[in-house]
């Protein structure tokens, strides 16, 4: 299994358009990019590949990384920075299966799968949407995949596990999530060879959020920034609890101070990992 991090940033990315903060300036000077979130996973035996989330930066990500176009895709939730790149399917794919959770969201009265079908109905001649029950495994591109519920209010959101049956290699993604991931989902995410964990900012910045931080350690360090995303410290605690062999922090904002923004284990676009 070869994993390529196509996009490791939050909804504005780093550098952020129109921003001259120290972190964005350093990223420009060093030629570092954190575009909107997306992960490419290739099955090296079958040659098939899977795309996790459709970044609005889809076109540039595939131009800049030597990876094949996906044979199938996954959508974890319906926020712009994870879904709106699907429009790039027009004139790029003849046929593409998009897998998404089929659990109805009480906020939207639709499941993620239903929203994708409705929003991209103009692509129905080339996109087929397959709905799946959370936690239940399904097969695609030679992998066993599961959507696992996480906590990203107010919408339903899912993490993902991707396993290669032949080698036992396992990739876990938290998706956009607070630290308050349900126990059943933690069990599903556990023991990955590689964990990609949402870590939007360091915990020290929670004092600047209108809602502060949540899910504190015993020493008071917040593991959740506001209500929607983990802090760096929360993500690293989760990685320890999940017994991750390797961890990369993703969905990173440009609010990380410049002297911390590009330090381990914070990921940048283009990183590649071979599992199994």
PDB file of C-alpha atoms in Angstrom, residues 45-245:
ATOM      1  CA  UNK A  45      -0.368  -5.405  -6.494  1.00  0.00           C
ATOM      2  CA  UNK A  46      -3.554  -4.623  -8.429  1.00  0.00           C
ATOM      3  CA  UNK A  47      -2.443  -1.180  -9.599  1.00  0.00           C
ATOM      4  CA  UNK A  48      -5.776   0.278  -8.464  1.00  0.00           C
ATOM      5  CA  UNK A  49      -5.973   3.426  -6.384  1.00  0.00           C
ATOM      6  CA  UNK A  50      -8.389   5.114  -4.026  1.00  0.00           C
ATOM      7  CA  UNK A  51      -8.843   8.809  -3.238  1.00  0.00           C
ATOM      8  CA  UNK A  52      -9.954   9.863   0.235  1.00  0.00           C
ATOM      9  CA  UNK A  53     -11.896  13.138  -0.079  1.00  0.00           C
ATOM     10  CA  UNK A  54     -12.067  15.397  -3.121  1.00  0.00           C
ATOM     11  CA  UNK A  55     -10.119  18.550  -2.373  1.00  0.00           C
ATOM     12  CA  UNK A  56     -10.973  21.801  -4.185  1.00  0.00           C
ATOM     13  CA  UNK A  57      -7.261  21.670  -5.095  1.00  0.00           C
ATOM     14  CA  UNK A  58      -7.759  18.359  -6.954  1.00  0.00           C
ATOM     15  CA  UNK A  59      -6.331  19.570 -10.274  1.00  0.00           C
ATOM     16  CA  UNK A  60      -3.135  21.036  -8.858  1.00  0.00           C
ATOM     17  CA  UNK A  61      -2.585  18.096  -6.534  1.00  0.00           C
ATOM     18  CA  UNK A  62      -2.629  15.613  -9.409  1.00  0.00           C
ATOM     19  CA  UNK A  63      -0.445  17.836 -11.577  1.00  0.00           C
ATOM     20  CA  UNK A  64       2.171  18.131  -8.838  1.00  0.00           C
ATOM     21  CA  UNK A  65       2.243  14.502  -7.637  1.00  0.00           C
ATOM     22  CA  UNK A  66       3.194  11.478  -9.691  1.00  0.00           C
ATOM     23  CA  UNK A  67       0.152   9.361  -8.822  1.00  0.00           C
ATOM     24  CA  UNK A  68      -2.506   7.829 -11.074  1.00  0.00           C
ATOM     25  CA  UNK A  69      -6.054   9.083 -11.184  1.00  0.00           C
ATOM     26  CA  UNK A  70      -8.178   7.099  -8.716  1.00  0.00           C
ATOM     27  CA  UNK A  71     -10.339   4.135  -9.638  1.00  0.00           C
ATOM     28  CA  UNK A  72     -12.724   4.989  -6.785  1.00  0.00           C
ATOM     29  CA  UNK A  73     -13.201   7.662  -4.148  1.00  0.00           C
ATOM     30  CA  UNK A  74     -14.351   8.103  -0.559  1.00  0.00           C
ATOM     31  CA  UNK A  75     -16.163  11.108   0.912  1.00  0.00           C
ATOM     32  CA  UNK A  76     -15.977  11.525   4.688  1.00  0.00           C
ATOM     33  CA  UNK A  77     -18.349  14.501   5.023  1.00  0.00           C
ATOM     34  CA  UNK A  78     -19.941  17.283   3.004  1.00  0.00           C
ATOM     35  CA  UNK A  79     -17.842  20.314   3.925  1.00  0.00           C
ATOM     36  CA  UNK A  80     -16.464  22.296   0.982  1.00  0.00           C
ATOM     37  CA  UNK A  81     -12.808  21.434   1.535  1.00  0.00           C
ATOM     38  CA  UNK A  82     -13.498  17.685   1.443  1.00  0.00           C
ATOM     39  CA  UNK A  83     -16.125  17.404  -1.272  1.00  0.00           C
ATOM     40  CA  UNK A  84     -16.152  20.223  -3.802  1.00  0.00           C
ATOM     41  CA  UNK A  85     -13.225  18.903  -5.821  1.00  0.00           C
ATOM     42  CA  UNK A  86     -15.535  16.161  -7.076  1.00  0.00           C
ATOM     43  CA  UNK A  87     -16.617  18.529  -9.842  1.00  0.00           C
ATOM     44  CA  UNK A  88     -13.237  17.790 -11.437  1.00  0.00           C
ATOM     45  CA  UNK A  89     -14.705  14.469 -12.559  1.00  0.00           C
ATOM     46  CA  UNK A  90     -16.165  16.299 -15.553  1.00  0.00           C
ATOM     47  CA  UNK A  91     -14.152  15.323 -18.662  1.00  0.00           C
ATOM     48  CA  UNK A  92     -11.543  13.580 -16.457  1.00  0.00           C
ATOM     49  CA  UNK A  93     -13.330  10.306 -15.632  1.00  0.00           C
ATOM     50  CA  UNK A  94     -15.478   8.130 -17.849  1.00  0.00           C
ATOM     51  CA  UNK A  95     -16.734   6.259 -14.774  1.00  0.00           C
ATOM     52  CA  UNK A  96     -15.973   6.688 -11.091  1.00  0.00           C
ATOM     53  CA  UNK A  97     -17.543   5.029  -8.054  1.00  0.00           C
ATOM     54  CA  UNK A  98     -17.746   7.319  -5.030  1.00  0.00           C
ATOM     55  CA  UNK A  99     -18.264   5.601  -1.686  1.00  0.00           C
ATOM     56  CA  UNK A 100     -19.920   7.507   1.159  1.00  0.00           C
ATOM     57  CA  UNK A 101     -21.726   6.821   4.438  1.00  0.00           C
ATOM     58  CA  UNK A 102     -25.461   6.206   4.131  1.00  0.00           C
ATOM     59  CA  UNK A 103     -26.515   7.294   7.633  1.00  0.00           C
ATOM     60  CA  UNK A 104     -29.051  10.156   7.657  1.00  0.00           C
ATOM     61  CA  UNK A 105     -27.781  13.366   9.261  1.00  0.00           C
ATOM     62  CA  UNK A 106     -30.537  14.966  11.405  1.00  0.00           C
ATOM     63  CA  UNK A 107     -29.183  18.422  10.499  1.00  0.00           C
ATOM     64  CA  UNK A 108     -29.505  17.975   6.724  1.00  0.00           C
ATOM     65  CA  UNK A 109     -32.096  15.149   6.584  1.00  0.00           C
ATOM     66  CA  UNK A 110     -29.732  13.451   4.131  1.00  0.00           C
ATOM     67  CA  UNK A 111     -26.860  11.046   4.381  1.00  0.00           C
ATOM     68  CA  UNK A 112     -23.467  11.998   2.969  1.00  0.00           C
ATOM     69  CA  UNK A 113     -24.174   9.635   0.065  1.00  0.00           C
ATOM     70  CA  UNK A 114     -27.518  11.322  -0.650  1.00  0.00           C
ATOM     71  CA  UNK A 115     -25.979  14.793  -0.569  1.00  0.00           C
ATOM     72  CA  UNK A 116     -23.268  13.748  -3.014  1.00  0.00           C
ATOM     73  CA  UNK A 117     -25.885  12.293  -5.387  1.00  0.00           C
ATOM     74  CA  UNK A 118     -28.015  15.437  -5.218  1.00  0.00           C
ATOM     75  CA  UNK A 119     -25.208  17.973  -5.463  1.00  0.00           C
ATOM     76  CA  UNK A 120     -23.508  16.222  -8.373  1.00  0.00           C
ATOM     77  CA  UNK A 121     -26.562  14.952 -10.223  1.00  0.00           C
ATOM     78  CA  UNK A 122     -25.222  16.625 -13.375  1.00  0.00           C
ATOM     79  CA  UNK A 123     -22.395  14.052 -13.338  1.00  0.00           C
ATOM     80  CA  UNK A 124     -24.662  11.021 -13.018  1.00  0.00           C
ATOM     81  CA  UNK A 125     -23.488   9.703 -16.401  1.00  0.00           C
ATOM     82  CA  UNK A 126     -19.970   9.231 -15.002  1.00  0.00           C
ATOM     83  CA  UNK A 127     -20.271   9.116 -11.207  1.00  0.00           C
ATOM     84  CA  UNK A 128     -21.973   6.343  -9.273  1.00  0.00           C
ATOM     85  CA  UNK A 129     -22.476   6.854  -5.545  1.00  0.00           C
ATOM     86  CA  UNK A 130     -22.384   3.778  -3.301  1.00  0.00           C
ATOM     87  CA  UNK A 131     -23.786   4.179   0.217  1.00  0.00           C
ATOM     88  CA  UNK A 132     -22.457   2.187   3.177  1.00  0.00           C
ATOM     89  CA  UNK A 133     -23.444   1.631   6.788  1.00  0.00           C
ATOM     90  CA  UNK A 134     -20.951   3.036   9.307  1.00  0.00           C
ATOM     91  CA  UNK A 135     -18.465   0.528  10.754  1.00  0.00           C
ATOM     92  CA  UNK A 136     -19.483  -2.159   8.232  1.00  0.00           C
ATOM     93  CA  UNK A 137     -16.543  -3.138   5.946  1.00  0.00           C
ATOM     94  CA  UNK A 138     -16.751  -3.065   2.170  1.00  0.00           C
ATOM     95  CA  UNK A 139     -14.264  -3.814  -0.590  1.00  0.00           C
ATOM     96  CA  UNK A 140     -12.921  -1.428  -3.203  1.00  0.00           C
ATOM     97  CA  UNK A 141      -9.670  -1.286  -5.173  1.00  0.00           C
ATOM     98  CA  UNK A 142      -8.431  -4.425  -3.419  1.00  0.00           C
ATOM     99  CA  UNK A 143      -8.813  -2.842   0.038  1.00  0.00           C
ATOM    100  CA  UNK A 144     -11.173  -3.457   2.935  1.00  0.00           C
ATOM    101  CA  UNK A 145     -12.591  -0.080   3.926  1.00  0.00           C
ATOM    102  CA  UNK A 146     -14.764   1.175   6.778  1.00  0.00           C
ATOM    103  CA  UNK A 147     -16.320   4.535   7.583  1.00  0.00           C
ATOM    104  CA  UNK A 148     -16.196   5.165  11.339  1.00  0.00           C
ATOM    105  CA  UNK A 149     -18.285   7.874  13.055  1.00  0.00           C
ATOM    106  CA  UNK A 150     -16.321  10.695  14.693  1.00  0.00           C
ATOM    107  CA  UNK A 151     -17.304  14.046  16.272  1.00  0.00           C
ATOM    108  CA  UNK A 152     -17.379  17.166  14.082  1.00  0.00           C
ATOM    109  CA  UNK A 153     -20.489  19.160  15.027  1.00  0.00           C
ATOM    110  CA  UNK A 154     -22.971  20.092  13.775  1.00  0.00           C
ATOM    111  CA  UNK A 155     -22.722  17.645  10.832  1.00  0.00           C
ATOM    112  CA  UNK A 156     -22.096  13.924  10.841  1.00  0.00           C
ATOM    113  CA  UNK A 157     -18.523  13.121   9.895  1.00  0.00           C
ATOM    114  CA  UNK A 158     -16.497   9.948   9.533  1.00  0.00           C
ATOM    115  CA  UNK A 159     -12.999   8.687   9.862  1.00  0.00           C
ATOM    116  CA  UNK A 160     -11.764   5.889   7.624  1.00  0.00           C
ATOM    117  CA  UNK A 161      -9.822   2.657   7.932  1.00  0.00           C
ATOM    118  CA  UNK A 162      -8.188   1.142   4.856  1.00  0.00           C
ATOM    119  CA  UNK A 163      -6.654  -2.321   5.124  1.00  0.00           C
ATOM    120  CA  UNK A 164      -4.799  -4.453   2.611  1.00  0.00           C
ATOM    121  CA  UNK A 165      -5.845  -8.066   3.269  1.00  0.00           C
ATOM    122  CA  UNK A 166      -2.767  -9.633   1.663  1.00  0.00           C
ATOM    123  CA  UNK A 167      -0.193  -7.812   3.791  1.00  0.00           C
ATOM    124  CA  UNK A 168      -2.264  -6.743   6.783  1.00  0.00           C
ATOM    125  CA  UNK A 169      -1.190  -3.131   6.245  1.00  0.00           C
ATOM    126  CA  UNK A 170      -3.576  -0.626   7.823  1.00  0.00           C
ATOM    127  CA  UNK A 171      -4.117   3.099   7.325  1.00  0.00           C
ATOM    128  CA  UNK A 172      -6.395   4.996   9.724  1.00  0.00           C
ATOM    129  CA  UNK A 173      -7.670   8.544   9.220  1.00  0.00           C
ATOM    130  CA  UNK A 174      -9.532  10.366  11.944  1.00  0.00           C
ATOM    131  CA  UNK A 175     -11.313  12.633   9.475  1.00  0.00           C
ATOM    132  CA  UNK A 176     -12.289  16.063  10.786  1.00  0.00           C
ATOM    133  CA  UNK A 177     -12.939  15.384  14.447  1.00  0.00           C
ATOM    134  CA  UNK A 178     -12.743  16.586  17.998  1.00  0.00           C
ATOM    135  CA  UNK A 179     -11.004  14.353  20.535  1.00  0.00           C
ATOM    136  CA  UNK A 180     -14.425  12.937  21.509  1.00  0.00           C
ATOM    137  CA  UNK A 181     -14.342   9.973  19.129  1.00  0.00           C
ATOM    138  CA  UNK A 182     -16.740   7.171  20.165  1.00  0.00           C
ATOM    139  CA  UNK A 183     -15.223   4.056  21.742  1.00  0.00           C
ATOM    140  CA  UNK A 184     -16.474   1.795  18.944  1.00  0.00           C
ATOM    141  CA  UNK A 185     -14.764   4.004  16.372  1.00  0.00           C
ATOM    142  CA  UNK A 186     -11.553   4.070  18.398  1.00  0.00           C
ATOM    143  CA  UNK A 187     -11.585   0.278  18.358  1.00  0.00           C
ATOM    144  CA  UNK A 188     -11.919   0.314  14.567  1.00  0.00           C
ATOM    145  CA  UNK A 189      -9.164   2.901  14.130  1.00  0.00           C
ATOM    146  CA  UNK A 190      -6.752   1.139  16.523  1.00  0.00           C
ATOM    147  CA  UNK A 191      -3.367  -0.396  15.680  1.00  0.00           C
ATOM    148  CA  UNK A 192      -2.681   1.299  12.337  1.00  0.00           C
ATOM    149  CA  UNK A 193       0.659   1.233  10.587  1.00  0.00           C
ATOM    150  CA  UNK A 194      -0.006   4.889   9.774  1.00  0.00           C
ATOM    151  CA  UNK A 195      -2.435   7.285  11.461  1.00  0.00           C
ATOM    152  CA  UNK A 196      -3.419  10.553   9.792  1.00  0.00           C
ATOM    153  CA  UNK A 197      -4.892  12.686  12.567  1.00  0.00           C
ATOM    154  CA  UNK A 198      -6.682  16.034  12.412  1.00  0.00           C
ATOM    155  CA  UNK A 199      -4.642  18.563  14.433  1.00  0.00           C
ATOM    156  CA  UNK A 200      -5.699  22.016  13.354  1.00  0.00           C
ATOM    157  CA  UNK A 201      -3.653  24.088  15.866  1.00  0.00           C
ATOM    158  CA  UNK A 202      -1.486  23.726  18.967  1.00  0.00           C
ATOM    159  CA  UNK A 203      -3.357  23.666  22.258  1.00  0.00           C
ATOM    160  CA  UNK A 204      -1.874  27.020  23.256  1.00  0.00           C
ATOM    161  CA  UNK A 205      -4.136  28.751  20.728  1.00  0.00           C
ATOM    162  CA  UNK A 206      -7.357  27.589  22.397  1.00  0.00           C
ATOM    163  CA  UNK A 207      -7.329  30.752  24.489  1.00  0.00           C
ATOM    164  CA  UNK A 208      -8.019  32.695  21.265  1.00  0.00           C
ATOM    165  CA  UNK A 209     -11.061  30.607  20.271  1.00  0.00           C
ATOM    166  CA  UNK A 210     -14.462  32.070  21.310  1.00  0.00           C
ATOM    167  CA  UNK A 211     -15.344  28.680  22.788  1.00  0.00           C
ATOM    168  CA  UNK A 212     -11.897  27.960  24.205  1.00  0.00           C
ATOM    169  CA  UNK A 213     -10.815  24.344  24.395  1.00  0.00           C
ATOM    170  CA  UNK A 214     -12.379  21.065  25.514  1.00  0.00           C
ATOM    171  CA  UNK A 215     -11.446  17.548  26.588  1.00  0.00           C
ATOM    172  CA  UNK A 216      -8.541  18.691  28.744  1.00  0.00           C
ATOM    173  CA  UNK A 217      -5.684  16.579  30.026  1.00  0.00           C
ATOM    174  CA  UNK A 218      -5.208  16.368  33.781  1.00  0.00           C
ATOM    175  CA  UNK A 219      -2.847  19.338  33.524  1.00  0.00           C
ATOM    176  CA  UNK A 220      -5.550  21.393  31.763  1.00  0.00           C
ATOM    177  CA  UNK A 221      -4.127  21.130  28.213  1.00  0.00           C
ATOM    178  CA  UNK A 222      -7.066  21.126  25.738  1.00  0.00           C
ATOM    179  CA  UNK A 223      -7.278  18.203  23.352  1.00  0.00           C
ATOM    180  CA  UNK A 224     -10.024  19.895  21.300  1.00  0.00           C
ATOM    181  CA  UNK A 225      -9.899  23.375  19.757  1.00  0.00           C
ATOM    182  CA  UNK A 226     -13.380  24.854  20.152  1.00  0.00           C
ATOM    183  CA  UNK A 227     -15.702  21.948  19.330  1.00  0.00           C
ATOM    184  CA  UNK A 228     -14.741  20.629  15.887  1.00  0.00           C
ATOM    185  CA  UNK A 229     -11.055  19.752  15.641  1.00  0.00           C
ATOM    186  CA  UNK A 230      -8.288  18.242  17.722  1.00  0.00           C
ATOM    187  CA  UNK A 231      -5.323  20.204  18.908  1.00  0.00           C
ATOM    188  CA  UNK A 232      -1.847  18.908  18.172  1.00  0.00           C
ATOM    189  CA  UNK A 233      -1.658  17.618  21.729  1.00  0.00           C
ATOM    190  CA  UNK A 234      -5.046  15.918  21.478  1.00  0.00           C
ATOM    191  CA  UNK A 235      -4.108  14.219  18.214  1.00  0.00           C
ATOM    192  CA  UNK A 236      -0.846  12.930  19.682  1.00  0.00           C
ATOM    193  CA  UNK A 237      -2.660  11.607  22.755  1.00  0.00           C
ATOM    194  CA  UNK A 238      -5.110   9.832  20.470  1.00  0.00           C
ATOM    195  CA  UNK A 239      -2.236   8.328  18.472  1.00  0.00           C
ATOM    196  CA  UNK A 240      -0.792   6.877  21.690  1.00  0.00           C
ATOM    197  CA  UNK A 241      -4.178   5.488  22.686  1.00  0.00           C
ATOM    198  CA  UNK A 242      -4.660   3.911  19.249  1.00  0.00           C
ATOM    199  CA  UNK A 243      -1.173   2.366  19.323  1.00  0.00           C
ATOM    200  CA  UNK A 244      -0.261   3.914  15.971  1.00  0.00           C
ATOM    201  CA  UNK A 245       3.074   2.724  14.566  1.00  0.00           C
TER     202      UNK A 245
END
